[in-house]
XYZ file of C-alpha atoms in Angstrom:
622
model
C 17.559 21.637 -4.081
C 14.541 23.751 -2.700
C 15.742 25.823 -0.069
C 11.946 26.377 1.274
C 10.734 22.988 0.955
C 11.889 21.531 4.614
C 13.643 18.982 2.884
C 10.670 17.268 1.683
C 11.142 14.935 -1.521
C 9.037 15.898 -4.214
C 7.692 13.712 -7.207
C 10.863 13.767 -9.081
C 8.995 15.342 -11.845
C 9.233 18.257 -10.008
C 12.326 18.481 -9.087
C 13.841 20.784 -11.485
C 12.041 23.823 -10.026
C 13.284 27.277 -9.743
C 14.314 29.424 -7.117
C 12.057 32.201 -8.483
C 8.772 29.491 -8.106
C 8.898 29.164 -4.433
C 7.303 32.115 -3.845
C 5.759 33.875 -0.511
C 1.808 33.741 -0.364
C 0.821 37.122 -0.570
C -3.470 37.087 0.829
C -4.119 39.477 3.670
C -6.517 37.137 5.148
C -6.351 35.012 8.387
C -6.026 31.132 7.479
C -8.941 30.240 9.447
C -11.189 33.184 7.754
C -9.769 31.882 3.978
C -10.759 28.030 4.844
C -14.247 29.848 5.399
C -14.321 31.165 2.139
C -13.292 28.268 0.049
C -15.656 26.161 1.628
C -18.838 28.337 1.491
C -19.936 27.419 4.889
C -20.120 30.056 8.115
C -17.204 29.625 10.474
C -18.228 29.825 14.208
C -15.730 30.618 17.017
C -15.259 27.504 18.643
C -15.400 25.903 14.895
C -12.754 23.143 14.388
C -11.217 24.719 11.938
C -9.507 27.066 14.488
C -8.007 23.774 16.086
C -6.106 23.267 12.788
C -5.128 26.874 12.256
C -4.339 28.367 14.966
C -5.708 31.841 15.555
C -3.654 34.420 16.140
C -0.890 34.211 14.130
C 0.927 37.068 12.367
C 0.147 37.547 8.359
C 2.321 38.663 5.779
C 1.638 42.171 6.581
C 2.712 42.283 10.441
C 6.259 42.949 10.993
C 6.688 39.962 13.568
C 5.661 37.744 10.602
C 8.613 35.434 10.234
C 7.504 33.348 7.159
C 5.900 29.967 9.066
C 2.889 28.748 10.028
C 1.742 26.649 12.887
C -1.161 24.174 12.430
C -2.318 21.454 14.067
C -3.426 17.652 12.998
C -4.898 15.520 15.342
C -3.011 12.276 15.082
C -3.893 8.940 17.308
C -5.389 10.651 19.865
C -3.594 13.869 20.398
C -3.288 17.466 18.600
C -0.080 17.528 16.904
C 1.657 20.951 16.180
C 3.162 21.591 12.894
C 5.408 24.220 11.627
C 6.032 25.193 8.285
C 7.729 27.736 6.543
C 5.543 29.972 3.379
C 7.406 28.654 0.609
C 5.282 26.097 -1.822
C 6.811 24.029 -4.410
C 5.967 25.431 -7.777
C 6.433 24.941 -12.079
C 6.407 27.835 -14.293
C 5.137 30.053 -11.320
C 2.135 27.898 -10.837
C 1.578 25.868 -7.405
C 2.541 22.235 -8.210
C -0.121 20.966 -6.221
C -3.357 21.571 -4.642
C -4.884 25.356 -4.859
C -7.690 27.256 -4.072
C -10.189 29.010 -6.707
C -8.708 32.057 -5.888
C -5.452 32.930 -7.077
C -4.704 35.044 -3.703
C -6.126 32.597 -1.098
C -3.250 29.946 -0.355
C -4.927 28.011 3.002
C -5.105 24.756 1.035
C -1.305 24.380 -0.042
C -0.092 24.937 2.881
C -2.517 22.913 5.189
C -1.022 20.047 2.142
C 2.147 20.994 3.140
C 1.386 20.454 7.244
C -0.010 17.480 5.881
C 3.132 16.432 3.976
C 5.545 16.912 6.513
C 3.567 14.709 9.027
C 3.635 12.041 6.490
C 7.501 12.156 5.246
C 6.750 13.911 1.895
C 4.476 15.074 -0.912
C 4.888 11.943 -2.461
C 3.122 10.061 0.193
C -0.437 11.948 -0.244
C -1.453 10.214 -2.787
C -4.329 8.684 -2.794
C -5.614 7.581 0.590
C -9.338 7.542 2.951
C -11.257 10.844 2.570
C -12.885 9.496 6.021
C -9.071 9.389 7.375
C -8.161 12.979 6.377
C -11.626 14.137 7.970
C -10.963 12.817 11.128
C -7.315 14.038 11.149
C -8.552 18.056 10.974
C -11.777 17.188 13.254
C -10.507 14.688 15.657
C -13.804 12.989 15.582
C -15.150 10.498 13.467
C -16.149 9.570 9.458
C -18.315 7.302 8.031
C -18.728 5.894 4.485
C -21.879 4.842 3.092
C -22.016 1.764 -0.138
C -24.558 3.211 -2.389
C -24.295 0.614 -4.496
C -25.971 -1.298 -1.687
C -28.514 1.802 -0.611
C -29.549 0.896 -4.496
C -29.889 -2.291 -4.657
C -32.150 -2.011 -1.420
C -34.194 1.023 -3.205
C -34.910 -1.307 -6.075
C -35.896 -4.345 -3.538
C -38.647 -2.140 -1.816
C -39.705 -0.874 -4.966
C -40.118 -3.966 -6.260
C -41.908 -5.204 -3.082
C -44.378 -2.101 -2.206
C -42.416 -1.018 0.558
C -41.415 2.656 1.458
C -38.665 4.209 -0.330
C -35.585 4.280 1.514
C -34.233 7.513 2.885
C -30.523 7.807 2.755
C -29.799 10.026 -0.105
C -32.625 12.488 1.581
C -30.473 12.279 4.883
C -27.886 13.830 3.203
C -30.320 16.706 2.409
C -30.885 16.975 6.194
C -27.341 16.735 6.740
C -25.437 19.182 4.718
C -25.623 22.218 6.785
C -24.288 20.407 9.698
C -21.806 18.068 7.961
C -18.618 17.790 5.236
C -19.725 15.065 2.535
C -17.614 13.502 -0.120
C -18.351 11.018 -2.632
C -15.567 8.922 -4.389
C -16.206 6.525 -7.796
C -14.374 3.208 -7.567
C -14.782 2.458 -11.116
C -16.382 5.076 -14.133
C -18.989 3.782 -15.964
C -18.325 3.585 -19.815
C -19.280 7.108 -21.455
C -18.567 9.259 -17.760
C -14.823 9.891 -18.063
C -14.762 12.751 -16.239
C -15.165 10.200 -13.080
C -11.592 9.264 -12.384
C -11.173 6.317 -10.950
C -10.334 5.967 -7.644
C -11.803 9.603 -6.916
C -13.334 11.908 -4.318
C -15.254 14.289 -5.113
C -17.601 16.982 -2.805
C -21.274 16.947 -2.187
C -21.568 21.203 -2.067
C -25.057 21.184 -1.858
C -28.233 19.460 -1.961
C -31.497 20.849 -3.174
C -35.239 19.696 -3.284
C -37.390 20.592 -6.446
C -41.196 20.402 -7.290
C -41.299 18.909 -10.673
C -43.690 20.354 -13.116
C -45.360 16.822 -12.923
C -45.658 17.364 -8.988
C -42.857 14.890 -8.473
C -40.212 15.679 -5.735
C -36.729 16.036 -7.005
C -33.752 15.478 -4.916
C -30.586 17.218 -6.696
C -27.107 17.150 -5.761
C -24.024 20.032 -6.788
C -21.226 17.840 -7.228
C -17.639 19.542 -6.904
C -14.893 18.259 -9.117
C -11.424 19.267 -6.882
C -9.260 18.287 -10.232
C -11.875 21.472 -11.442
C -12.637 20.591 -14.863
C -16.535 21.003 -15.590
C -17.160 18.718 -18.470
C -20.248 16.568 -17.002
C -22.921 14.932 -19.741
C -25.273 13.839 -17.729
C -29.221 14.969 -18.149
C -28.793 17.891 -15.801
C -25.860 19.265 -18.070
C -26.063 23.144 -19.157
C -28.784 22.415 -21.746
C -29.595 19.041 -20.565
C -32.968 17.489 -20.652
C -33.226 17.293 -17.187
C -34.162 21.079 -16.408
C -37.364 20.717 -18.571
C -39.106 18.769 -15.820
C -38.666 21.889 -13.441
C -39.735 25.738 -13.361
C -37.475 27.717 -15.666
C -37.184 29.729 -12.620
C -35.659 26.975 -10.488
C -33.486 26.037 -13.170
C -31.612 29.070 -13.470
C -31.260 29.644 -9.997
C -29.501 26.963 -9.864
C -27.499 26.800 -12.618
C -26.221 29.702 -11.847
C -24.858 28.901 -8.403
C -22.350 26.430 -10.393
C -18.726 27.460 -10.203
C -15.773 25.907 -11.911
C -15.992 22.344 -11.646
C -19.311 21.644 -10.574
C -22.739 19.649 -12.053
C -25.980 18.890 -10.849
C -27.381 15.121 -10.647
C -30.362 13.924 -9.797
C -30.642 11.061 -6.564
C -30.737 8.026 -9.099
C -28.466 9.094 -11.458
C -26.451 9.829 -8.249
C -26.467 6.168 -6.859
C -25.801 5.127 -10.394
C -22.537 6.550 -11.194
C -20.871 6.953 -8.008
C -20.323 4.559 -5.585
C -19.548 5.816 -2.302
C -20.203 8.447 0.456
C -18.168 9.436 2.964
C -19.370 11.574 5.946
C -17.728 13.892 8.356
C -19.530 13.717 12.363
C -20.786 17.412 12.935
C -19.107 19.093 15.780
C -21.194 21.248 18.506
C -19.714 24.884 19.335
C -18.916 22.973 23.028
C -16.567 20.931 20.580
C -18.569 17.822 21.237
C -19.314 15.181 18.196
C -23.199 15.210 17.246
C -24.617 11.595 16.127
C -25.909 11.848 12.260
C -29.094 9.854 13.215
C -30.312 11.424 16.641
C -28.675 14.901 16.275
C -27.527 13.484 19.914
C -24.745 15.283 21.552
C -22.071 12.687 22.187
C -20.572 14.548 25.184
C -19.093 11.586 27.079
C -15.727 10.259 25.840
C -13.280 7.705 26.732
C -10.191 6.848 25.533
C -7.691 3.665 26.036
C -4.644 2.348 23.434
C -4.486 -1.664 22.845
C -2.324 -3.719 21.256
C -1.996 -7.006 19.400
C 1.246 -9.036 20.341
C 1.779 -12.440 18.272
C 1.782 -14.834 20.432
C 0.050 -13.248 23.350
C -3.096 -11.119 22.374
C -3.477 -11.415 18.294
C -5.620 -13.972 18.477
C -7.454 -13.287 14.821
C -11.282 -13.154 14.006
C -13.956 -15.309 15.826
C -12.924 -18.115 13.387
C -10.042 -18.828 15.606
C -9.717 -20.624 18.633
C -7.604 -17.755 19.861
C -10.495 -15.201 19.662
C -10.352 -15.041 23.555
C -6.589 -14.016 23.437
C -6.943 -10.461 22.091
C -7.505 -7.503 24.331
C -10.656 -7.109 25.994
C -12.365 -3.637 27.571
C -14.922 -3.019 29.856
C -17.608 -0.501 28.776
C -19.837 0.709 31.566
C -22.955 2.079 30.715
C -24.865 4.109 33.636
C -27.405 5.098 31.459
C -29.244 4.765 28.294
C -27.442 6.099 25.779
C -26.570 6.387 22.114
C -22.800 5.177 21.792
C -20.622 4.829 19.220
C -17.225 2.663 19.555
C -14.377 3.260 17.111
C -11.478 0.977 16.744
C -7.987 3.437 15.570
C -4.981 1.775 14.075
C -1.731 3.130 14.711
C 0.392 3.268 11.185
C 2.879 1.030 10.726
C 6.293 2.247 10.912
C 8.134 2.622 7.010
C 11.276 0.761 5.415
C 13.972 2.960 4.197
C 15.445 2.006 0.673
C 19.093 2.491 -0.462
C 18.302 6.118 -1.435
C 16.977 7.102 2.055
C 13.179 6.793 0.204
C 10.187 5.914 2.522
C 9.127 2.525 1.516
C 5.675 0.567 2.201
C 6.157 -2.430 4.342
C 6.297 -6.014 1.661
C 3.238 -7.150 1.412
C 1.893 -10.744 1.020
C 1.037 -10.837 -2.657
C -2.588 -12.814 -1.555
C -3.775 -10.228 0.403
C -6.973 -8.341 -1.437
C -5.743 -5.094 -2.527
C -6.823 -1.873 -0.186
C -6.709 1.818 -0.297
C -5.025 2.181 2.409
C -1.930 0.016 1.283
C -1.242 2.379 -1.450
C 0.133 4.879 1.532
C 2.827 2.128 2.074
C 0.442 1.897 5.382
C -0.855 -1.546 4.923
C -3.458 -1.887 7.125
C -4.425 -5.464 8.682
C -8.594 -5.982 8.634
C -10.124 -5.439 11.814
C -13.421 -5.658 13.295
C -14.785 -5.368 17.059
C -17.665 -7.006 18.661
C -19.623 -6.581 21.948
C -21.212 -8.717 24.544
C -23.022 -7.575 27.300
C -22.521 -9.171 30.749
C -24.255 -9.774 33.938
C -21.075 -8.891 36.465
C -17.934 -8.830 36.497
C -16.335 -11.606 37.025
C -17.449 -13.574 33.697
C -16.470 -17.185 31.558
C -14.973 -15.762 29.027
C -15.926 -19.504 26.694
C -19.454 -18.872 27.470
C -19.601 -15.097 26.628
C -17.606 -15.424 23.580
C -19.583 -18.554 22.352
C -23.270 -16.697 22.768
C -23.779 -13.948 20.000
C -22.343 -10.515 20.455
C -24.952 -7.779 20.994
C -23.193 -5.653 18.051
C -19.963 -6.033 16.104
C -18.898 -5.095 12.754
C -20.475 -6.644 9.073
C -17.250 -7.614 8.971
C -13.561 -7.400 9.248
C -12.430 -4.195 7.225
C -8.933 -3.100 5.677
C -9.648 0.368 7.151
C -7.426 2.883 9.335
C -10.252 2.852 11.687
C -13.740 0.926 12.225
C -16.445 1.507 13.899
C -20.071 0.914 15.680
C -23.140 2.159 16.940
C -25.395 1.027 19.137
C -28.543 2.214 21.276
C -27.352 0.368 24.865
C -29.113 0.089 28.329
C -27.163 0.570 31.506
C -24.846 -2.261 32.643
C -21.341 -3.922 31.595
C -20.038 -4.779 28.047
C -17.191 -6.362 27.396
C -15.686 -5.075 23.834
C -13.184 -7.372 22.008
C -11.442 -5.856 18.551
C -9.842 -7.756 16.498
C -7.361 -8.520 13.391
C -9.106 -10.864 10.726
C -5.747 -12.945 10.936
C -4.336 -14.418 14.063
C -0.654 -13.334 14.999
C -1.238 -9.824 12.829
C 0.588 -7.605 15.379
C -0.501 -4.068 15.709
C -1.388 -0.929 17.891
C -4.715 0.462 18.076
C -6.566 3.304 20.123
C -10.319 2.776 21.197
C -12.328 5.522 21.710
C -16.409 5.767 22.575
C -18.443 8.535 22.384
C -21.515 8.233 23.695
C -24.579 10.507 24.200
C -25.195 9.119 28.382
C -22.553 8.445 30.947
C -19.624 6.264 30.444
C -16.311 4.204 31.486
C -13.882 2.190 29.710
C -10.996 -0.062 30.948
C -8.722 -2.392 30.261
C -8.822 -6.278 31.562
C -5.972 -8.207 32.082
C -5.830 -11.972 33.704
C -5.049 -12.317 37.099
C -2.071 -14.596 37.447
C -2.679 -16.535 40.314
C 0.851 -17.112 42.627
C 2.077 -20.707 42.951
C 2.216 -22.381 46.591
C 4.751 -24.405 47.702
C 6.156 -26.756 45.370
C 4.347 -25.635 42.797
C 5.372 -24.791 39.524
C 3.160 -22.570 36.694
C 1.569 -24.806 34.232
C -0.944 -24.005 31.573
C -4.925 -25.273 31.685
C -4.880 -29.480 31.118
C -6.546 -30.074 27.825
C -7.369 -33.969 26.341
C -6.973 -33.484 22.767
C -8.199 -36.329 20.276
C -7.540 -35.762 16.542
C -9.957 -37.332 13.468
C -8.426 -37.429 10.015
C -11.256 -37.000 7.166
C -11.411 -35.847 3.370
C -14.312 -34.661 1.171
C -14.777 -36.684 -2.235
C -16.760 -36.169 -5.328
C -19.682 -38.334 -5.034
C -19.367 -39.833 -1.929
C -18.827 -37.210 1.455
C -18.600 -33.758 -0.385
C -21.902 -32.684 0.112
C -21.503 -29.227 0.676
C -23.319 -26.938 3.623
C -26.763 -27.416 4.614
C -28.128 -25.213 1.566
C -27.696 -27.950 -0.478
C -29.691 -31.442 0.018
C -26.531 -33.465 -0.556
C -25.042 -31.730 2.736
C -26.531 -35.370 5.001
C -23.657 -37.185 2.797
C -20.579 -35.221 4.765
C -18.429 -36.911 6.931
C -19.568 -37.688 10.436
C -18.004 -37.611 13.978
C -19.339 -38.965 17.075
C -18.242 -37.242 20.333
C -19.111 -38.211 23.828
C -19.362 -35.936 27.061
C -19.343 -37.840 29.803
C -21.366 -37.534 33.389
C -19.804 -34.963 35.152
C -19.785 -31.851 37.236
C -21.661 -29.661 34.859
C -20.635 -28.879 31.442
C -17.203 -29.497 29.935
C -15.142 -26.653 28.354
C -14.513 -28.126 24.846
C -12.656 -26.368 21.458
C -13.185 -27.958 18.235
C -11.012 -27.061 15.091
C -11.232 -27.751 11.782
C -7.977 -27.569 9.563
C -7.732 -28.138 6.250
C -4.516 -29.658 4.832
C -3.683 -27.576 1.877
C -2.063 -23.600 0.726
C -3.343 -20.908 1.821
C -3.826 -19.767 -1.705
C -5.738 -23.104 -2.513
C -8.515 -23.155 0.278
C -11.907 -23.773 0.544
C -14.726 -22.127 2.084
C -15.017 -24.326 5.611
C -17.133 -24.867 8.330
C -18.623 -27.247 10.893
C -21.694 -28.001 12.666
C -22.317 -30.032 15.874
C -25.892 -31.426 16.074
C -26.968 -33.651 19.118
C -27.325 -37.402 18.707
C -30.149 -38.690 20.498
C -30.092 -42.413 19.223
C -32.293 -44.290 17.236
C -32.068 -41.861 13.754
C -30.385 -42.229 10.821
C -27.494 -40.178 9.496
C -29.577 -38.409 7.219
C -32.190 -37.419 9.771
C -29.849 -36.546 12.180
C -27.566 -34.268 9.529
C -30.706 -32.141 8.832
C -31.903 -31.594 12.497
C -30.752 -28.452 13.783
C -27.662 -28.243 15.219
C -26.528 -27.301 18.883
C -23.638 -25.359 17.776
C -22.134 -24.155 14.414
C -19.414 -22.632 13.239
C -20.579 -20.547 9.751
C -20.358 -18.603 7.569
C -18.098 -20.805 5.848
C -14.539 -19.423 5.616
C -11.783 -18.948 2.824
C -9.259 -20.312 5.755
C -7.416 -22.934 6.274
C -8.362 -23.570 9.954
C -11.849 -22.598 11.886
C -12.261 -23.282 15.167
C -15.262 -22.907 17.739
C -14.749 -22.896 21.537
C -18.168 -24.006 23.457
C -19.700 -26.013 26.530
C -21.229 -28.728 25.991
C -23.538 -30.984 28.581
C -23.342 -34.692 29.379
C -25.087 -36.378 25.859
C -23.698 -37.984 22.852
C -23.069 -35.477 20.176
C -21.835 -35.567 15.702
C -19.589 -33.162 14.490
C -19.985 -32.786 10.435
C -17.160 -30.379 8.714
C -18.320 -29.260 5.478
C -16.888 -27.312 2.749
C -19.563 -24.352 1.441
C -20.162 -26.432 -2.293
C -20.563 -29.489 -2.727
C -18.168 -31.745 -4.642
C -15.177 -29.932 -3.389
C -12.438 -32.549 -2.869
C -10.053 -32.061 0.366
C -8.515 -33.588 3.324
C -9.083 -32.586 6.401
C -8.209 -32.875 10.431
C -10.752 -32.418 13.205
C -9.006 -31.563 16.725
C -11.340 -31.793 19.919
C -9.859 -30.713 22.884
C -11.874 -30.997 26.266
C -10.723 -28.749 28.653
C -9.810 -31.305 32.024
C -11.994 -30.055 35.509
C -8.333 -29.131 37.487
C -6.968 -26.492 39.182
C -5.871 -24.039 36.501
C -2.934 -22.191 38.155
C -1.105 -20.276 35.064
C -1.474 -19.477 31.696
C -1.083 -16.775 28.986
C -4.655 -15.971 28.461
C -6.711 -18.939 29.772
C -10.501 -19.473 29.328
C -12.605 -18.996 32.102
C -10.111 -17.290 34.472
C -10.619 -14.560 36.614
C -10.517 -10.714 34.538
C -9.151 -7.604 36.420
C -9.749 -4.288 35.628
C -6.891 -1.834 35.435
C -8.536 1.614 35.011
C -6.897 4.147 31.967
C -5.199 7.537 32.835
């Protein structure tokens, strides 16, 4: 057993350790002062770094040091203090872990030690979101760029005349005021050296004058694992230094130190895959916006939750959509904001040998990073609508576009938007990608102009005499269909066959304005087995055939098609005579099929769960 460990398990190929390895660091330097060395970069007094290690603690030297350290993790919203004591696990004298370059300098084992103990043990740091450990020591926020998309746009304007894009030069801008990472999903054959699954660091960026007068963006790539063993063109010797001033060329390869290469920007978007980003933090402590150089001085702050049954009400797919929790955002000025969406980690099984375990997870669920940390994070997404007041329809909002929202529904620890947004009310909705996913999440804004956030529950209105609760009247009519080869699979309107779907009339009759209606479209079949699905609802105004009226465009639709096995659309539709044509996404894809319409009836609503159209309330955070 390792006395100095804290009772942490170790991988259990450690566990035969000496007592003579757990040895007592032995640098003279402050923790804050070594993170400043190992990094390269200047340390300020009010830098962040100091929130994690807190200054003024005794060192090895001082006779009230009493072998521990205190740091600090931000965690959900809140600085989190964490004692240790100075004892590292160890084989054959050597740190079993992380280390820094120098042999004396021991900030980075024990910061992975904090880091252990708020996690349950060594064992579960492996792996895991760069972009999640950034915001845990900053408290701010992370963002991860696809390169593999930033090239396959570079190649599109290149192909078309238009101006290069600009990303991989915004890291140039950005890497005095920023930490930047870069991970490889999956080496390419011949670069073994790029584990998979692997983050590396972006130490510097540098801009060269070729000899052909060509600009030359390089990057210093830092391997953490430390091996130097990079074959690339700008190699020791490499082929790629004859295009630049001898001069230049040692300069820079001089400035490598163990584990480091140079690339060049497209050999940089060719063999890695993604970038992850660190927000810069002002000396006031404030987050700084990577596109504006903004201060983001205004922040709010208000935890949410998804309860099956009551506010998980899935992606905009669902009919539920209007369930989950809702926010107001108000904007008193223009401003720069940026929402973030933080998910609380589940809590962990224990096994028969007392062993953290990750929740059991549904084997057809897409693989994620963040599952491998036993964390298993549902997809979520958020969206945004702006509003005129405050007393809204929530079907009509929600059934009109949102002003912003997410590409799309991600299996990450925390999500998140930006958007340039004029004074007035917003109503933010996040959201799990499945319906009755239950969950705990904190939302946060930062935003460069003046801002509030609340929450919005439904006002319950009280019964009067004799009354009892009921929920909202709805007349529901079902339609059974099915898709067949040849005759009514035709697919979604990409494809000319799409006039030969299946097609259902519905009537609104003359009334007092329009009628609430919710239209769903479930396919019978496993989850594992579905299609791609959707619907559109084009008007009928007489007198056209099918085919005419299938390629019109429709009044409301409910795309992009969806691997699901229900969609639904909630909507108001006017008095008028109206088709609704489900469609699978390619044609001659067999299925059966059930179309539910349910038209919301024009009485007195007096109680339900989460009801459209009621009255919202606003009950203000701490």
């Amino acid at each position: 057993m390792l006395d100095g460990a804290e009772g942490l398990p170790l991988h259990s190929s450690h566990s035969r350790a000496s007592d003579s390895a757990l040895q007592p660091p032995g640098s003279k330097d402050q923790p804050s002062q070594l993170l400043g060395q190992a990094s390269g970069r200047p340390i300020r007094p009010s830098d962040t770094k100091a929130k994690v290690f807190l200054p003024g603690q005794p060192t090895w030297l001082d006779q009230t040091y009493r072998g521990s350290f205190t740091c600090r993790v931000w965690q959900f919203g809140r600085w989190v203090e964490v004692t240790i004591d100075d004892r590292l696990p160890c084989l054959a004298g050597r740190l079993c872990f992380s280390r820094c370059q120098r042999e004396d300098v021991f900030w980075l084992p024990l910061l992975e030690k904090v880091y252990a103990k708020v996690h349950g043990s060594y064992e579960h740091l492996w792996a895991g979101q760069v972009a999640d450990a950034l915001v845990d020591l900053t408290g701010g926020l992370a963002e991860r760029w696809n390169l593999k998309n930033l090239a396959s746009s570079r190649s599109q304007q290149d192909g078309s005349g238009g101006s290069e894009p600009k990303t991989c030069w915004q890291l140039l801008s950005l890497k005095e005021r920023c930490l930047i990472s870069c991970s490889v999903f999956s080496p390419k054959a011949g670069a073994r050296e790029l584990g998979e699954f692997h983050a590396f660091i972006i130490s510097d960026l540098c801009e060269l004058r070729g000899q052909a007068g060509q600009s030359i963006l390089l990057l210093r790539i830092q391997n953490p694992w430390g091996r130097r063993c990079w074959q690339g063109p700008w190699r020791e010797g490499g082929e790629g230094w004859t295009q630049v001033d001898p001069v230049d060329s040692a300069e820079l390869l001089s400035q490598l130190q163990e584990g480091e290469f140079w690339v060049d920007e497209e050999e940089f978007l060719r063999e890695f895959d993604e970038v992850t980003i660190g927000y810069p933090v002002t000396e006031a402590g404030h987050l700084q916006s990577l596109y504006s150089e903004k201060v983001l001085s205004h922040t709010q702050e208000l935890p949410g939750a998804w309860v099956p049954g009551q506010s998980a009400g899935g992606c905009r797919n669902n009919s539920g959509f209007p369930s989950n929790p809702k926010f107001w955002l108000r904007v008193s000025e223009p401003s720069e904001v940026y929402i973030a969406v933080l998910q609380r980690p589940r809590m962990r099984t224990v096994d028969w040998a007392g062993r953290a375990q990750a929740p059991v997870r549904d084997s057809r669920v897409v693989w994620s990073p963040a599952s491998i940390l036993g964390k298993d994070y549902p997809a979520v997404g958020l969206h945004l609508w702006k509003v005129e007041k405050r007393r809204v329809s929530l079907p009509r909002i929600l059934s009109t576009p949102p002003v912003a929202g997410t590409v799309c529904h991600a299996y990450d620890r925390e999500v998140h938007l930006r958007c340039e947004l004029t004074p007035g009310y917003y109503l933010a909705v996040p959201s799990t990608f499945l319906k009755n996913v239950p969950g705990q999440f904190l939302l946060r804004v930062f935003s460069s102009g003046r801002v509030s956030l609340s929450a919005i529950k439904t006002v319950v209105q009280s019964p009067g005499p004799g009354e009892t609760l009921l929920a909202g009247e709805w007349e529901t009519v079902q339609l059974q269909g099915s898709w067949k080869i040849g005759q009514t699979a035709g697919g979604s309107r990409n494809f000319a066959s799409y006039s030969s779907n299946p097609c259902f009339p519905l009537t609104i009759p003359e009334g007092a304005g329009p009628r609430c209606v919710r239209i769903t479209l479930h396919q019978h079949c496993l989850d594992s087995d579905c299609h791609p699905i959707g619907f559109h609802v084009p008007v009928d105004n007489g007198g056209q055939g099918t085919p005419s009226l299938l390629l019109q465009k429709p009044l409301l639709s409910c795309v992009p098609h969806c691997y699901t096995q229900e969609v639904s659309r909630v909507c108001h539709l006017s008095a008028g005579t109206y088709r609704i044509v489900p469609s699978t996404y390619l044609p001659d894809t067999e299925g059966a099929f059930t179309v539910t319409i349910a038209t919301r009836i024009d009485r007195r609503s007096i109680h339900s769960q989460e009801m459209l159209g009621q009255l919202l309330q606003e009950v203000h955070g701490a």
